[in-house]
Short mmCIF file of C-alpha atoms and ligand atoms in Angstrom, two decimals:
data_model
loop_
_atom_site.label_atom_id
_atom_site.label_comp_id
_atom_site.label_asym_id
_atom_site.label_seq_id
_atom_site.Cartn_x
_atom_site.Cartn_y
_atom_site.Cartn_z
CA UNK J 15 108.36 93.60 132.33
CA UNK J 16 106.29 94.97 135.12
CA UNK J 17 106.19 94.71 138.12
CA UNK J 18 103.72 91.90 138.87
CA UNK J 19 104.56 88.07 138.77
CA UNK J 20 102.31 86.05 136.63
CA UNK J 21 102.27 82.59 136.98
CA UNK J 22 101.29 81.45 133.37
CA UNK J 23 100.70 83.89 130.50
CA UNK J 24 100.73 83.11 127.03
CA UNK J 25 102.63 86.32 126.34
CA UNK J 26 105.78 84.62 127.86
CA UNK J 27 108.83 85.67 124.89
CA UNK J 28 107.09 90.12 125.55
CA UNK J 29 109.67 92.21 126.65
CA UNK J 30 109.58 95.95 127.34
CA UNK J 31 111.01 97.93 123.59
CA UNK J 32 112.11 101.50 125.07
CA UNK J 33 110.08 104.47 123.64
CA UNK J 34 111.90 105.40 120.21
CA UNK J 35 111.11 109.06 120.90
CA UNK J 36 112.27 112.33 122.97
CA UNK J 37 110.45 114.19 125.31
CA UNK J 38 110.28 118.03 123.83
CA UNK J 39 111.56 120.63 125.60
CA UNK J 40 113.88 123.78 124.60
CA UNK J 41 114.99 122.40 121.36
CA UNK J 42 113.78 119.67 120.28
CA UNK J 43 115.89 118.67 117.37
CA UNK J 44 114.75 114.76 117.00
CA UNK J 45 111.91 114.84 115.77
CA UNK J 46 112.25 114.39 111.97
CA UNK J 47 109.55 116.80 111.05
CA UNK J 48 109.39 120.14 109.36
CA UNK J 49 108.97 123.13 111.52
CA UNK J 50 107.97 126.46 110.03
CA UNK J 51 110.16 129.88 111.18
CA UNK J 52 108.19 129.65 114.15
CA UNK J 53 109.03 126.51 114.96
CA UNK J 54 105.31 124.97 114.03
CA UNK J 55 103.95 122.37 111.55
CA UNK J 56 103.76 123.31 108.00
CA UNK J 57 100.50 122.47 106.10
CA UNK J 58 101.86 123.10 102.00
CA UNK J 59 100.11 125.61 100.20
CA UNK J 60 99.78 122.87 97.99
CA UNK J 61 97.80 120.66 100.73
CA UNK J 62 95.53 123.28 101.32
CA UNK J 63 94.35 124.09 98.46
CA UNK J 64 93.83 120.00 97.63
CA UNK J 65 92.07 119.75 100.49
CA UNK J 66 89.88 122.96 99.98
CA UNK J 67 89.06 121.12 95.84
CA UNK J 68 88.20 118.00 97.19
CA UNK J 69 85.74 119.37 99.86
CA UNK J 70 84.28 120.67 97.03
CA UNK J 71 83.79 117.96 95.02
CA UNK J 72 82.70 116.29 98.11
CA UNK J 73 84.60 113.34 99.56
CA UNK J 74 83.50 109.95 99.42
CA UNK J 75 84.45 107.07 101.95
CA UNK J 76 84.63 104.14 100.08
CA UNK J 77 87.61 102.12 100.04
CA UNK J 78 90.31 101.86 97.10
CA UNK J 79 91.03 98.93 95.73
CA UNK J 80 93.70 96.80 97.05
CA UNK J 81 96.62 98.42 94.94
CA UNK J 82 95.37 101.36 96.21
CA UNK J 83 94.36 104.41 93.70
CA UNK J 84 94.84 103.92 90.90
CA UNK J 85 95.53 107.75 89.40
CA UNK J 86 97.73 107.95 91.92
CA UNK J 87 99.66 105.27 91.62
CA UNK J 88 100.64 106.26 88.35
CA UNK J 89 101.26 109.61 89.02
CA UNK J 90 104.12 108.79 91.15
CA UNK J 91 105.44 106.30 88.69
CA UNK J 92 105.35 109.24 86.16
CA UNK J 93 106.96 112.11 88.86
CA UNK J 94 109.64 109.75 90.20
CA UNK J 95 110.36 108.11 86.71
CA UNK J 96 109.96 111.59 84.71
CA UNK J 97 107.80 111.32 82.05
CA UNK J 98 110.61 110.60 79.38
CA UNK J 99 111.87 107.39 81.56
CA UNK J 100 108.12 107.12 82.59
CA UNK J 101 107.07 106.60 77.98
CA UNK J 102 109.43 103.78 77.70
CA UNK J 103 109.96 101.65 80.52
CA UNK J 104 106.57 102.74 83.14
CA UNK J 105 104.75 99.59 81.56
CA UNK J 106 107.63 97.29 83.51
CA UNK J 107 106.79 99.43 86.55
CA UNK J 108 105.20 97.79 89.28
CA UNK J 109 103.09 99.66 91.69
CA UNK J 110 101.58 99.68 94.41
CA UNK J 111 99.97 102.31 97.09
CA UNK J 112 101.86 102.17 100.40
CA UNK J 113 100.92 103.13 103.94
CA UNK J 114 104.34 105.56 103.32
CA UNK J 115 108.19 104.70 102.87
CA UNK J 116 108.12 102.19 105.69
CA UNK J 117 105.20 100.13 104.19
CA UNK J 118 106.63 100.54 101.16
CA UNK J 119 110.30 98.60 102.62
CA UNK J 120 107.67 96.36 104.34
CA UNK J 121 105.93 95.61 100.69
CA UNK J 122 109.19 95.18 98.73
CA UNK J 123 111.00 93.48 101.57
CA UNK J 124 108.40 90.75 101.50
CA UNK J 125 108.10 90.50 97.60
CA UNK J 126 111.93 90.07 97.98
CA UNK J 127 111.74 87.48 100.84
CA UNK J 128 108.73 85.71 98.84
CA UNK J 129 111.00 85.73 94.97
CA UNK J 130 114.23 84.49 95.80
CA UNK J 131 115.22 81.06 97.22
CA UNK J 132 117.99 81.22 99.18
CA UNK J 133 116.93 84.64 100.12
CA UNK J 134 118.95 87.60 99.53
CA UNK J 135 120.98 89.34 102.56
CA UNK J 136 119.79 93.20 102.51
CA UNK J 137 123.19 95.67 102.74
CA UNK J 138 122.25 98.69 105.35
CA UNK J 139 124.41 101.56 105.61
CA UNK J 140 126.19 101.94 109.09
CA UNK J 141 125.46 104.85 110.49
CA UNK J 142 121.64 103.28 109.73
CA UNK J 143 118.31 104.24 109.66
CA UNK J 144 117.24 103.37 112.66
CA UNK J 145 114.00 101.54 111.38
CA UNK J 146 115.85 99.58 108.01
CA UNK J 147 116.70 96.78 110.59
CA UNK J 148 113.25 96.46 111.74
CA UNK J 149 111.86 95.97 108.84
CA UNK J 150 113.97 93.80 107.10
CA UNK J 151 113.89 91.64 110.13
CA UNK J 152 110.64 91.52 110.26
CA UNK J 153 109.80 90.38 106.38
CA UNK J 154 112.10 87.69 107.07
CA UNK J 155 115.58 89.08 105.59
CA UNK J 156 118.49 88.82 107.21
CA UNK J 157 120.66 92.45 106.94
CA UNK J 158 124.63 93.16 107.39
CA UNK J 159 126.06 96.88 107.40
CA UNK J 160 128.83 98.39 105.83
CA UNK J 161 130.57 101.61 106.93
CA UNK J 162 128.89 104.15 104.37
CA UNK J 163 130.66 107.25 106.71
CA UNK J 164 133.71 108.35 107.39
CA UNK J 165 134.42 110.05 110.24
CA UNK J 166 137.49 111.84 109.75
CA UNK J 167 136.41 113.15 106.40
CA UNK J 168 132.54 113.98 107.13
CA UNK J 169 131.53 112.60 104.21
CA UNK J 170 130.99 109.46 101.74
CA UNK J 171 133.41 106.41 102.91
CA UNK J 172 133.77 105.96 99.05
CA UNK J 173 136.20 102.84 99.40
CA UNK J 174 134.95 101.04 101.88
CA UNK J 175 131.55 101.83 99.71
CA UNK J 176 133.54 100.40 96.43
CA UNK J 177 135.10 97.38 98.74
CA UNK J 178 131.59 96.46 99.64
CA UNK J 179 130.16 96.29 96.67
CA UNK J 180 133.22 94.18 95.10
CA UNK J 181 132.25 91.74 97.62
CA UNK J 182 128.64 91.43 98.82
CA UNK J 183 128.31 87.76 96.66
CA UNK J 184 125.86 88.03 93.62
CA UNK J 185 122.15 88.99 94.05
CA UNK J 186 122.65 90.86 97.21
CA UNK J 187 119.97 93.57 98.02
CA UNK J 188 122.04 96.66 98.44
CA UNK J 189 118.95 99.28 100.77
CA UNK J 190 120.05 102.96 99.02
CA UNK J 191 119.51 106.62 100.43
CA UNK J 192 118.04 107.70 97.06
CA UNK J 193 119.14 111.35 98.48
CA UNK J 194 119.85 112.91 101.62
CA UNK J 195 121.05 109.93 103.27
CA UNK J 196 119.70 109.56 106.83
CA UNK J 197 121.32 110.37 109.81
CA UNK J 198 124.60 111.73 107.93
CA UNK J 199 123.07 114.32 105.50
CA UNK J 200 125.90 113.23 103.16
CA UNK J 201 125.27 111.33 99.94
CA UNK J 202 127.84 110.38 96.90
CA UNK J 203 128.15 112.70 94.37
CA UNK J 204 126.66 112.70 90.61
CA UNK J 205 130.09 110.56 89.72
CA UNK J 206 130.08 108.39 92.64
CA UNK J 207 126.46 107.34 91.72
CA UNK J 208 127.75 105.98 88.96
CA UNK J 209 130.08 104.16 89.30
CA UNK J 210 127.52 102.61 92.40
CA UNK J 211 125.53 101.99 89.78
CA UNK J 212 127.97 99.90 87.28
CA UNK J 213 129.31 98.40 90.16
CA UNK J 214 126.36 97.02 90.76
CA UNK J 215 125.41 96.01 87.58
CA UNK J 216 128.33 94.55 85.83
CA UNK J 217 128.13 91.81 90.03
CA UNK J 218 124.06 91.57 89.81
CA UNK J 219 122.76 93.53 92.74
CA UNK J 220 119.60 94.88 93.73
CA UNK J 221 119.48 97.65 94.36
CA UNK J 222 116.28 99.28 96.52
CA UNK J 223 115.50 102.91 96.80
CA UNK J 224 114.74 104.27 100.01
CA UNK J 225 113.37 107.76 98.75
CA UNK J 226 111.63 108.76 101.84
CA UNK J 227 113.29 112.67 100.32
CA UNK J 228 112.56 113.39 96.85
CA UNK J 229 112.14 117.28 95.88
CA UNK J 230 112.01 117.38 99.65
CA UNK J 231 115.99 117.69 99.19
CA UNK J 232 117.86 119.59 97.39
CA UNK J 233 113.92 121.49 96.37
CA UNK J 234 113.78 119.65 93.12
CA UNK J 235 112.16 115.97 92.16
CA UNK J 236 114.06 115.42 89.13
CA UNK J 237 117.26 116.95 90.62
CA UNK J 238 117.14 113.91 93.66
CA UNK J 239 115.85 111.61 91.13
CA UNK J 240 119.17 111.50 89.79
CA UNK J 241 120.07 108.18 90.75
CA UNK J 242 116.84 106.22 90.41
CA UNK J 243 116.57 107.53 86.75
CA UNK J 244 120.24 106.75 86.12
CA UNK J 245 119.99 102.93 87.81
CA UNK J 246 116.58 102.07 85.18
CA UNK J 247 117.09 104.66 82.43
CA UNK J 248 120.76 104.03 81.91
CA UNK J 249 121.53 100.79 83.44
CA UNK J 250 118.62 99.37 82.72
CA UNK J 251 118.34 97.79 86.11
CA UNK J 252 115.83 96.50 88.20
CA UNK J 253 115.03 98.05 91.29
CA UNK J 254 112.41 98.90 93.80
CA UNK J 255 111.54 102.44 94.67
CA UNK J 256 110.15 102.59 98.54
CA UNK J 257 108.54 106.18 97.81
CA UNK J 258 107.22 108.76 100.56
CA UNK J 259 105.10 111.66 100.82
CA UNK J 260 105.58 112.04 104.20
CA UNK J 261 108.23 115.14 103.84
CA UNK J 262 107.77 116.03 100.67
CA UNK J 263 104.23 116.61 101.26
CA UNK J 264 104.23 117.22 104.92
CA UNK J 265 101.33 114.19 105.37
CA UNK J 266 103.33 112.58 107.83
CA UNK J 267 100.69 110.80 109.32
CA UNK J 268 98.17 110.69 106.55
CA UNK J 269 100.27 107.64 105.53
CA UNK J 270 100.87 108.89 101.71
CA UNK J 271 103.24 106.57 99.94
CA UNK J 272 104.24 103.55 97.25
CA UNK J 273 106.77 101.34 96.17
CA UNK J 274 107.67 101.27 92.45
CA UNK J 275 109.15 98.38 90.86
CA UNK J 276 110.75 98.21 87.56
CA UNK J 277 111.18 94.16 86.39
CA UNK J 278 112.51 93.16 83.26
CA UNK J 279 110.24 93.24 81.60
CA UNK J 280 106.34 94.03 81.73
CA UNK J 281 105.29 90.63 82.07
CA UNK J 282 107.30 90.22 85.30
CA UNK J 283 106.24 93.65 86.73
CA UNK J 284 102.64 92.50 86.00
CA UNK J 285 103.82 88.75 88.26
CA UNK J 286 105.27 91.52 91.24
CA UNK J 287 102.05 93.71 90.66
CA UNK J 288 99.92 90.87 91.88
CA UNK J 289 101.92 89.52 94.86
CA UNK J 290 102.27 92.87 96.16
CA UNK J 291 98.25 92.76 95.76
CA UNK J 292 98.48 89.53 97.88
CA UNK J 293 100.58 91.32 100.27
CA UNK J 294 98.80 94.23 100.57
CA UNK J 295 95.85 92.09 100.91
CA UNK J 296 96.93 89.66 104.14
CA UNK J 297 98.89 93.19 105.63
CA UNK J 298 95.92 96.05 105.29
CA UNK J 299 93.76 94.99 103.48
CA UNK J 300 93.36 98.20 101.19
CA UNK J 301 95.59 101.33 101.85
CA UNK J 302 94.37 104.63 102.94
CA UNK J 303 92.27 107.37 100.91
CA UNK J 304 92.51 110.32 102.10
CA UNK J 305 96.20 111.28 101.84
CA UNK J 306 96.05 109.52 98.17
CA UNK J 307 93.51 111.52 96.99
CA UNK J 308 95.05 114.68 98.04
CA UNK J 309 98.82 114.19 96.69
CA UNK J 310 96.88 112.77 93.22
CA UNK J 311 95.69 115.49 92.83
CA UNK J 312 98.90 117.55 93.27
CA UNK J 313 100.98 116.00 91.35
CA UNK J 314 98.61 115.83 88.41
CA UNK J 315 96.76 119.06 88.23
CA UNK J 316 98.77 121.45 86.56
CA UNK J 317 98.62 124.41 88.75
CA UNK J 318 99.00 122.26 92.42
CA UNK J 319 101.64 120.83 91.36
CA UNK J 320 102.98 124.13 90.04
CA UNK J 321 102.60 125.24 94.07
CA UNK J 322 103.79 122.36 95.28
CA UNK J 323 106.99 122.79 93.55
CA UNK J 324 107.09 126.57 95.13
CA UNK J 325 106.57 124.85 98.32
CA UNK J 326 109.23 122.13 97.99
CA UNK J 327 111.37 125.59 97.61
CA UNK J 328 109.83 126.93 100.64
CA UNK J 329 110.89 124.28 103.10
CA UNK J 330 114.11 123.50 101.66
CA UNK J 331 115.34 127.17 101.25
CA UNK J 332 114.75 127.26 104.64
CA UNK J 333 116.45 124.11 106.18
CA UNK J 334 119.63 125.28 103.77
CA UNK J 335 119.28 129.36 105.65
CA UNK J 336 118.95 127.36 109.00
CA UNK J 337 122.14 125.14 108.41
CA UNK J 338 124.08 128.50 107.58
CA UNK J 339 122.94 129.93 110.44
CA UNK J 340 123.89 127.04 112.42
CA UNK J 341 127.22 127.34 110.98
CA UNK J 342 127.71 131.44 111.65
CA UNK J 343 126.58 131.17 115.07
CA UNK J 344 128.45 128.18 116.10
CA UNK J 345 131.53 130.45 114.95
CA UNK J 346 130.91 133.14 116.12
CA UNK J 347 131.01 131.48 119.47
CA UNK J 348 133.87 129.85 119.18
CA UNK J 349 132.60 126.52 118.94
CA UNK J 350 136.05 123.96 119.02
CA UNK J 351 136.35 121.84 115.89
CA UNK J 352 135.71 122.34 112.34
CA UNK J 353 132.22 122.36 111.38
CA UNK J 354 132.60 122.61 107.28
CA UNK J 355 130.62 119.83 107.09
CA UNK J 356 126.91 121.53 108.58
CA UNK J 357 127.16 123.33 104.90
CA UNK J 358 127.95 120.10 103.16
CA UNK J 359 125.74 117.99 103.64
CA UNK J 360 122.15 118.06 102.32
CA UNK J 361 118.50 116.97 103.86
CA UNK J 362 116.45 117.87 106.87
CA UNK J 363 119.56 116.38 108.99
CA UNK J 364 122.93 117.56 110.02
CA UNK J 365 125.22 114.86 111.48
CA UNK J 366 127.33 116.97 113.89
CA UNK J 367 129.71 114.24 115.22
CA UNK J 368 129.46 115.44 118.91
CA UNK J 369 130.34 112.22 121.62
CA UNK J 370 128.11 111.13 123.58
CA UNK J 371 129.31 112.81 126.23
CA UNK J 372 128.42 115.92 124.46
CA UNK J 373 125.19 115.17 123.29
CA UNK J 374 123.68 113.75 127.43
CA UNK J 375 125.11 117.26 128.02
CA UNK J 376 123.02 119.42 125.61
CA UNK J 377 119.72 117.24 126.76
CA UNK J 378 120.47 117.47 130.45
CA UNK J 379 122.05 120.21 131.18
CA UNK J 380 120.11 122.30 128.60
CA UNK J 381 116.89 120.81 126.68
CA UNK J 382 118.48 120.43 123.71
CA UNK J 383 117.37 117.00 121.97
CA UNK J 384 118.51 115.24 119.50
CA UNK J 385 119.48 111.60 118.25
CA UNK J 386 121.94 110.11 120.24
CA UNK J 387 124.44 109.78 117.71
CA UNK J 388 124.32 113.32 117.63
CA UNK J 389 122.20 113.85 114.88
CA UNK J 390 119.53 116.72 115.28
CA UNK J 391 116.51 117.55 112.68
CA UNK J 392 117.80 120.54 110.88
CA UNK J 393 113.98 122.34 110.90
CA UNK J 394 113.91 122.04 114.47
CA UNK J 395 116.33 125.03 114.01
CA UNK J 396 114.62 128.68 114.09
CA UNK J 397 116.17 132.56 114.17
CA UNK J 398 114.47 132.38 118.21
CA UNK J 399 116.85 128.96 119.03
CA UNK J 400 119.61 128.65 116.73
CA UNK J 401 121.74 131.15 118.81
CA UNK J 402 120.83 129.57 122.13
CA UNK J 403 121.43 125.58 120.30
CA UNK J 404 124.78 127.21 119.15
CA UNK J 405 126.20 128.49 122.47
CA UNK J 406 125.26 125.68 124.26
CA UNK J 407 127.21 123.00 122.44
CA UNK J 408 130.11 125.25 121.66
CA UNK J 409 129.66 125.34 126.39
CA UNK J 410 129.16 121.52 126.23
CA UNK J 411 131.94 120.85 123.62
CA UNK J 412 134.72 123.39 125.47
CA UNK J 413 133.91 121.70 128.68
CA UNK J 414 134.19 118.71 127.61
CA UNK J 415 137.65 119.09 126.33
CA UNK J 416 138.75 120.97 129.34
CA UNK J 417 138.59 117.75 130.49
CA UNK J 418 140.91 115.86 128.72
C1 PLP L 27 115.62 107.34 105.26
C2 PLP L 27 113.88 107.56 106.03
N1 PLP L 27 113.43 106.46 105.22
C3 PLP L 27 111.96 105.67 105.31
C4 PLP L 27 111.36 107.43 106.62
C5 PLP L 27 109.87 106.51 106.10
O1 PLP L 27 109.13 107.58 106.76
P1 PLP L 27 107.29 106.92 106.23
O2 PLP L 27 106.61 105.83 106.33
O3 PLP L 27 107.29 107.96 107.28
O4 PLP L 27 107.18 107.74 104.79
C6 PLP L 27 111.64 107.72 106.96
C7 PLP L 27 111.36 108.66 108.07
O5 PLP L 27 111.98 109.57 108.89
C8 PLP L 27 113.46 108.03 106.70
O6 PLP L 27 113.82 109.40 107.38
#
């Protein structure tokens, strides 16, 4: 609230929401965006070439249709499902371009809120990706969390996961991270995904896949889409998939994404698509064009697609290398505790497992910024800062232990 007092205002319900970002200083490991080996944003060669081709073809700036770029929508469905599954299930899938992954979740959430009475609860992992709460609340759905992470083993708490799946009311919505769980970096393995899917099918639970990291995680979209393809292809589950090209194409600010909805029939898919169109019209009228055109070329031009595959390997490979380097440096510094979890985790984030006291110390004394739950963006590490980060973590943990 401001210091001035107002006698009357229309905005009596307004309050000051704390900002959702850190201020960048020595090592900014808080921001969820890829950085190259020099700590700079990276324009993917596939994106650079796609932009050049678009420019050459003569970019026009007309509106897209409400559902978005038709070629892009189809290319997303083909890429996420894979050609084989697309050939059998493509006609049962509604597609709508969205404002990146966040917009896709909004669309999916609104669709679910409008098509179900009573409205189902949405089950979110704890620890959560912070924005899930806000989006789910904003679309008018209620949520509950379940314990996803076992701090003792630093891995997915499958016992708690099973228990949640077996006890939530039928018809509940489970918000799954298709791969690279944010913030923990811990995913179920393939057998665990099979088991999760089986229980969800038998208990009539609905999956929303937050698919913000397809391809970015392992370097292969096919590998990262395993859970999605298994649920749809093998189990024939209805599902929503929220796709983002923010990370995997580095198109963060262009807001390129799509929601896919796999429905039980072709007719239902068309119904859902018409509702998505109506929701989109009221929210943004029509989605932004430039990023969708850029991504469309990459997903459909053989040469560009091949380059994108290489770009995914470049990004995921550098992140894996930095995980290893941080792990090695922590060992060299003799940082107390075990750090294997850092190399076992996947995706852009490393969940360090530090106390809040150490996180504050790292911020205030060493100017190393990370999320309050000690989640770092591994992509923020490079050869110039990794030793400094490891030495600072080691010193802070030692200091904390000395105080005990
Ligand atoms: C788990 C998860 N979901 C969704 C998003 C949404 O990102 P965007 O809206 O930029 O695609 C992010 C981004 O950090 C994320 O980590």
